[in-house]
Amino acid sequence: MSFSTDLHMRLLLSLDRGHNLQRAVAEAVRPGSRVLDAGTGSGILSFMALRAGASHVVAVDRQHVDVARALAEHNGLVDRITFAETDLMDLDIPGVDVTKTFDVLLSFIYTNHPLVDEARSRMVFALRDRYGAPDCAVVPGVIRYQVTGCERRDWDLHTESTDLRYAVDLLNGCYGLDFAPLVELTRRELAIKRSRPIDPTSRDWRPPTRMACIRFDREDVRLLSEPQPFVEVDYTADAFTPFPTELTLQAVSPGRLSGVIWTQELAHAGRPLWTTETFSPLGEQVQVNVGDTVLLEAGEQWRATNILGVREVKPATSFGR
């Protein structure tokens, strides 16, 4: 079993998530609707759309479309689905040479981190404008991100980076080669690799009980600020708005600020479908007290490494001067 099919299984076993999806798709699809399933995965959303009355679905993914096709054939649905294996970022879908024809765009293509999802949200707008009918419904309709400052106790960027540097001497001594470039590339990826709260390689195949809300164990993180809005993507808007390049946090509890928790919420028709937490570390940890304000940079460095820069820390006593 490949990692991709493994992931499809785990998503399907998220039964509460599945119930939320069925309700959202059923509300968006009308009898006779033409549906574009952007990032079809196992094909489950396409199958839901057909059950809701769609006349035809075009299901697109950049890989493993054969999995969805096999499920469609096995369930007698293949005659109403056109499968296409291509990269949606190119906006060219083989076999689809018409524009402004789809009534519903299913776009569950997010990785739950604004670091990556900014480009994906921009792409959804482009797909809607190119392939969607004038009144095309997008599901999910809204993507929200909140940000909360935290002290992460189970992992520290500096500690792992320091330990990794020792690997250079060990590898050089063993193989008689300089592995510094490989170690440096590994180090640059650490903040991205450690951004998620769950292990995707778990061997537990029982349905999880709260996959509609994946978050870090509160024994591993201590929240130091209140959650605050970062960005909201509304697909009824005329055009995409880029994500902010800076953010401000105010401490409500003293501690060592080591990073932020991003909370992504996918919603449709005013109801949340599911929420997921991810993590970005700070380039340097800072001690904060109640009322302190921290200005963080979420620009090019963060987009390349998942590491937020600290621009300024304003002590609470500085206000009113």
Coordinates of C-alpha atoms in Angstrom, one line a residue:
M1 CA 0.0 0.0 0.0
S2 CA 1.4 3.4 -1.0
F3 CA 1.5 6.4 1.3
S4 CA -1.3 8.0 -0.8
T5 CA -3.7 5.1 -0.5
D6 CA -2.8 4.8 3.2
L7 CA -3.9 8.4 3.6
H8 CA -7.1 7.9 1.6
M9 CA -8.0 5.0 4.0
R10 CA -7.4 7.2 7.1
L11 CA -9.5 10.1 5.7
L12 CA -12.4 7.7 4.9
L13 CA -12.2 6.3 8.4
S14 CA -12.7 9.8 9.8
L15 CA -16.4 9.1 10.0
D16 CA -17.5 12.4 11.6
R17 CA -15.6 14.2 8.9
G18 CA -17.4 12.0 6.3
H19 CA -20.8 12.9 7.7
N20 CA -20.0 16.6 7.5
L21 CA -18.9 16.3 3.9
Q22 CA -22.0 14.4 2.9
R23 CA -24.2 17.1 4.2
A24 CA -22.2 19.9 2.6
V25 CA -22.2 18.2 -0.8
A26 CA -25.9 17.3 -0.6
E27 CA -26.7 21.0 0.0
A28 CA -24.6 22.3 -2.9
V29 CA -25.5 19.8 -5.6
R30 CA -28.9 19.9 -7.3
P31 CA -30.5 17.4 -9.7
G32 CA -28.7 17.7 -13.0
S33 CA -25.7 19.6 -11.7
R34 CA -22.3 19.4 -13.4
V35 CA -19.6 19.0 -10.9
L36 CA -15.8 19.5 -10.9
D37 CA -14.1 17.5 -8.2
A38 CA -10.7 19.2 -7.9
G39 CA -8.3 16.9 -6.1
T40 CA -10.6 13.8 -6.0
G41 CA -8.3 11.5 -4.0
S42 CA -10.3 8.3 -3.4
G43 CA -13.2 9.8 -5.4
I44 CA -15.5 9.9 -2.4
L45 CA -16.8 13.5 -3.0
S46 CA -17.6 12.6 -6.7
F47 CA -19.6 9.6 -5.5
M48 CA -21.4 11.8 -2.9
A49 CA -22.2 14.3 -5.7
L50 CA -23.7 11.6 -7.9
R51 CA -25.8 10.4 -5.0
A52 CA -27.1 14.0 -4.6
G53 CA -28.3 14.1 -8.2
A54 CA -25.3 15.4 -10.2
S55 CA -25.6 14.5 -13.9
H56 CA -21.9 14.2 -14.5
V57 CA -18.7 14.7 -12.5
V58 CA -15.2 15.5 -13.8
A59 CA -12.8 14.1 -11.1
V60 CA -9.2 15.4 -11.3
D61 CA -6.1 14.6 -9.3
R62 CA -2.4 14.7 -10.1
Q63 CA -1.8 11.0 -9.1
H64 CA -3.4 7.7 -8.3
V65 CA -6.6 8.4 -10.2
D66 CA -6.7 4.7 -10.8
V67 CA -7.8 4.2 -7.2
A68 CA -10.8 6.4 -7.6
R69 CA -11.6 4.9 -11.0
A70 CA -11.5 1.3 -9.6
L71 CA -13.9 2.3 -6.8
A72 CA -16.3 3.9 -9.4
E73 CA -16.2 0.8 -11.6
H74 CA -16.8 -1.4 -8.6
N75 CA -19.8 0.6 -7.5
G76 CA -21.3 1.1 -10.9
L77 CA -20.7 4.8 -11.1
V78 CA -18.0 5.0 -13.8
D79 CA -20.4 5.9 -16.7
R80 CA -21.1 9.3 -15.1
I81 CA -17.6 10.3 -14.1
T82 CA -14.7 11.5 -16.3
F83 CA -11.4 11.0 -14.6
A84 CA -8.3 13.1 -15.4
E85 CA -4.8 12.7 -14.0
T86 CA -3.1 16.1 -14.1
D87 CA -1.8 18.9 -12.0
L88 CA -4.5 21.4 -11.1
M89 CA -2.0 24.2 -10.8
D90 CA -1.7 24.1 -14.6
L91 CA -5.5 24.7 -14.9
D92 CA -5.5 22.5 -18.0
I93 CA -7.8 19.5 -17.5
P94 CA -7.5 16.8 -20.3
G95 CA -10.9 16.1 -21.8
V96 CA -12.4 19.3 -20.5
D97 CA -12.3 21.9 -23.3
V98 CA -15.3 24.0 -22.2
T99 CA -15.5 26.9 -19.8
K100 CA -18.1 28.3 -17.5
T101 CA -20.0 25.0 -17.4
F102 CA -19.7 23.6 -13.9
D103 CA -22.4 24.3 -11.3
V104 CA -20.4 23.0 -8.3
L105 CA -16.7 23.0 -7.6
L106 CA -15.5 20.6 -4.9
S107 CA -12.1 21.8 -3.7
F108 CA -10.9 19.9 -0.7
I109 CA -7.3 20.3 -1.6
Y110 CA -5.9 21.9 1.5
T111 CA -3.0 20.7 3.6
N112 CA -4.2 22.6 6.8
H113 CA -1.3 25.1 6.9
P114 CA -1.5 28.6 5.5
L115 CA 2.1 28.2 4.4
V116 CA 0.9 26.0 1.6
D117 CA -2.8 26.8 1.4
E118 CA -2.4 30.4 0.2
A119 CA -1.4 29.1 -3.3
R120 CA -4.2 26.5 -3.2
S121 CA -6.8 29.1 -2.4
R122 CA -5.6 31.3 -5.2
M123 CA -5.9 28.3 -7.5
V124 CA -9.5 27.6 -6.5
F125 CA -10.4 31.1 -7.5
A126 CA -8.7 30.5 -10.8
L127 CA -10.6 27.2 -11.3
R128 CA -13.9 28.8 -10.4
D129 CA -13.4 31.7 -12.8
R130 CA -12.3 29.4 -15.7
Y131 CA -14.6 26.4 -15.4
G132 CA -17.4 27.5 -13.2
A133 CA -20.8 28.7 -14.3
P134 CA -21.8 32.3 -13.2
D135 CA -23.5 31.0 -10.1
C136 CA -21.0 28.2 -9.4
A137 CA -21.0 27.0 -5.8
V138 CA -17.7 26.2 -4.2
V139 CA -17.4 23.7 -1.4
P140 CA -16.0 24.4 1.1
G141 CA -17.2 28.0 0.8
V142 CA -15.0 29.6 3.4
I143 CA -11.5 28.8 4.8
R144 CA -10.6 30.5 8.1
Y145 CA -7.3 30.6 9.8
Q146 CA -6.7 31.7 13.4
V147 CA -3.3 32.1 15.1
T148 CA -2.4 31.6 18.7
G149 CA 1.0 32.1 20.4
C150 CA 2.3 29.1 22.3
E151 CA 5.1 27.4 24.2
R152 CA 5.7 24.0 22.6
R153 CA 7.1 21.5 25.1
D154 CA 7.5 18.3 23.0
W155 CA 9.8 19.8 20.4
D156 CA 12.3 22.6 20.0
L157 CA 13.8 23.8 16.7
H158 CA 17.1 24.9 18.2
T159 CA 17.6 21.6 20.0
E160 CA 17.0 19.4 17.0
S161 CA 19.1 21.7 14.7
T162 CA 22.0 21.5 17.2
D163 CA 21.7 17.7 17.4
L164 CA 21.6 17.4 13.6
R165 CA 24.8 19.4 13.2
Y166 CA 26.6 16.7 15.1
A167 CA 25.7 14.3 12.3
V168 CA 28.1 16.1 9.9
D169 CA 31.2 14.9 11.8
L170 CA 29.7 11.4 12.3
L171 CA 29.0 11.0 8.6
N172 CA 32.2 12.5 7.5
G173 CA 34.2 10.2 9.8
C174 CA 32.3 7.1 8.6
Y175 CA 32.3 7.6 4.9
G176 CA 35.2 10.0 4.3
L177 CA 32.9 12.5 2.5
D178 CA 31.5 15.9 3.4
F179 CA 27.8 15.6 4.0
A180 CA 27.3 19.2 5.1
P181 CA 25.0 20.0 2.1
L182 CA 22.6 17.1 2.9
V183 CA 22.5 17.9 6.6
E184 CA 21.8 21.6 5.8
L185 CA 18.9 20.6 3.5
T186 CA 17.6 18.3 6.2
R187 CA 17.9 21.1 8.8
R188 CA 15.9 23.5 6.6
E189 CA 13.0 21.1 6.4
L190 CA 12.7 20.4 10.1
A191 CA 10.2 23.2 10.9
I192 CA 8.0 21.9 8.1
K193 CA 8.2 18.2 9.0
R194 CA 7.4 19.0 12.7
S195 CA 4.4 21.2 11.9
R196 CA 1.6 18.5 12.4
P197 CA 0.1 17.1 15.5
I198 CA -0.4 13.5 14.3
D199 CA 1.7 10.7 12.9
P200 CA 0.4 9.8 9.4
T201 CA 2.1 6.4 9.6
S202 CA 0.1 5.2 12.6
R203 CA -0.9 1.5 12.4
D204 CA -4.2 2.0 14.2
W205 CA -7.0 1.3 11.7
R206 CA -9.9 1.8 14.0
P207 CA -12.1 4.9 13.2
P208 CA -10.8 7.9 15.2
T209 CA -13.2 9.6 17.5
R210 CA -12.4 13.3 16.8
M211 CA -10.9 13.5 13.3
A212 CA -13.2 16.5 12.6
C213 CA -10.9 18.4 15.0
I214 CA -7.2 17.5 14.8
R215 CA -5.1 19.4 17.4
F216 CA -2.0 19.2 19.4
D217 CA -2.2 17.5 22.8
R218 CA -2.4 20.3 25.4
E219 CA 0.3 18.4 27.3
D220 CA 2.6 19.3 24.4
V221 CA 1.7 22.9 24.0
R222 CA 0.8 25.7 26.4
L223 CA -1.2 28.6 24.8
L224 CA 0.1 32.1 25.7
S225 CA -2.3 34.3 23.7
E226 CA -5.9 34.3 22.7
P227 CA -6.7 32.9 19.3
Q228 CA -7.1 35.7 16.8
P229 CA -8.1 35.9 13.1
F230 CA -5.3 35.6 10.6
V231 CA -7.2 35.4 7.3
E232 CA -10.5 34.3 5.8
V233 CA -11.0 33.1 2.3
D234 CA -14.5 33.5 1.0
Y235 CA -15.2 32.0 -2.4
T236 CA -18.1 34.3 -3.0
A237 CA -15.6 37.2 -3.3
D238 CA -14.8 38.6 -6.6
A239 CA -11.1 37.7 -6.4
F240 CA -8.3 36.2 -4.2
T241 CA -6.7 38.4 -1.6
P242 CA -3.1 37.5 -0.6
F243 CA -2.4 36.4 2.9
P244 CA -0.9 38.9 5.4
T245 CA 2.9 39.1 5.7
E246 CA 2.9 39.9 9.4
L247 CA 0.9 39.2 12.6
T248 CA 0.6 40.6 16.1
L249 CA 0.0 38.6 19.3
Q250 CA -0.7 39.8 22.8
A251 CA 0.3 37.6 25.7
V252 CA -2.4 36.7 28.2
S253 CA -0.1 34.3 30.1
P254 CA 3.6 34.5 30.9
G255 CA 6.0 32.0 29.3
R256 CA 8.5 31.2 26.6
L257 CA 7.0 32.0 23.2
S258 CA 8.4 29.4 20.9
G259 CA 5.9 29.5 18.0
V260 CA 2.3 29.7 16.9
I261 CA -0.6 27.3 16.4
W262 CA -2.5 27.8 13.2
T263 CA -6.1 26.7 13.4
Q264 CA -7.7 26.1 10.0
E265 CA -11.5 25.8 9.8
L266 CA -13.2 24.6 6.6
A267 CA -16.8 25.7 6.5
H268 CA -19.9 25.6 4.3
A269 CA -23.3 27.3 4.6
G270 CA -22.2 28.8 7.9
R271 CA -21.3 25.5 9.5
P272 CA -17.8 24.1 10.2
L273 CA -16.8 20.9 8.4
W274 CA -13.6 20.3 10.3
T275 CA -10.7 22.1 12.0
T276 CA -7.0 21.3 12.1
E277 CA -4.0 22.7 13.9
T278 CA -0.5 23.1 12.6
F279 CA 2.6 24.7 14.0
S280 CA 5.2 27.3 13.0
P281 CA 8.2 27.9 15.2
L282 CA 9.9 31.3 15.8
G283 CA 13.4 31.8 14.6
E284 CA 14.2 32.8 18.2
Q285 CA 12.2 32.1 21.3
V286 CA 11.2 35.1 23.4
Q287 CA 10.1 35.5 27.0
V288 CA 6.7 37.2 27.3
N289 CA 4.7 38.6 30.2
V290 CA 1.0 39.3 30.4
G291 CA 0.2 42.2 28.1
D292 CA 3.3 42.0 26.0
T293 CA 2.8 42.5 22.3
V294 CA 4.9 40.5 19.8
L295 CA 5.1 41.4 16.1
L296 CA 6.0 38.5 13.8
E297 CA 7.0 38.4 10.2
A298 CA 5.2 35.9 7.9
G299 CA 7.0 36.9 4.7
E300 CA 9.4 35.1 2.3
Q301 CA 11.4 33.4 5.1
W302 CA 8.3 31.9 6.6
R303 CA 7.0 30.7 3.2
A304 CA 10.3 29.0 2.5
T305 CA 11.1 27.5 5.9
N306 CA 7.9 27.6 8.1
I307 CA 10.0 29.7 10.5
L308 CA 8.5 33.0 11.7
G309 CA 10.7 36.0 12.2
V310 CA 10.4 38.1 15.4
R311 CA 10.3 41.8 14.5
E312 CA 9.6 43.4 17.8
V313 CA 8.5 42.6 21.4
K314 CA 6.7 45.5 23.1
P315 CA 6.4 45.2 26.8
A316 CA 3.0 45.9 28.4
T317 CA 4.5 48.9 30.3
S318 CA 5.4 50.6 27.0
F319 CA 1.8 51.4 26.2
G320 CA 0.5 54.8 27.0
R321 CA 4.0 56.4 27.1

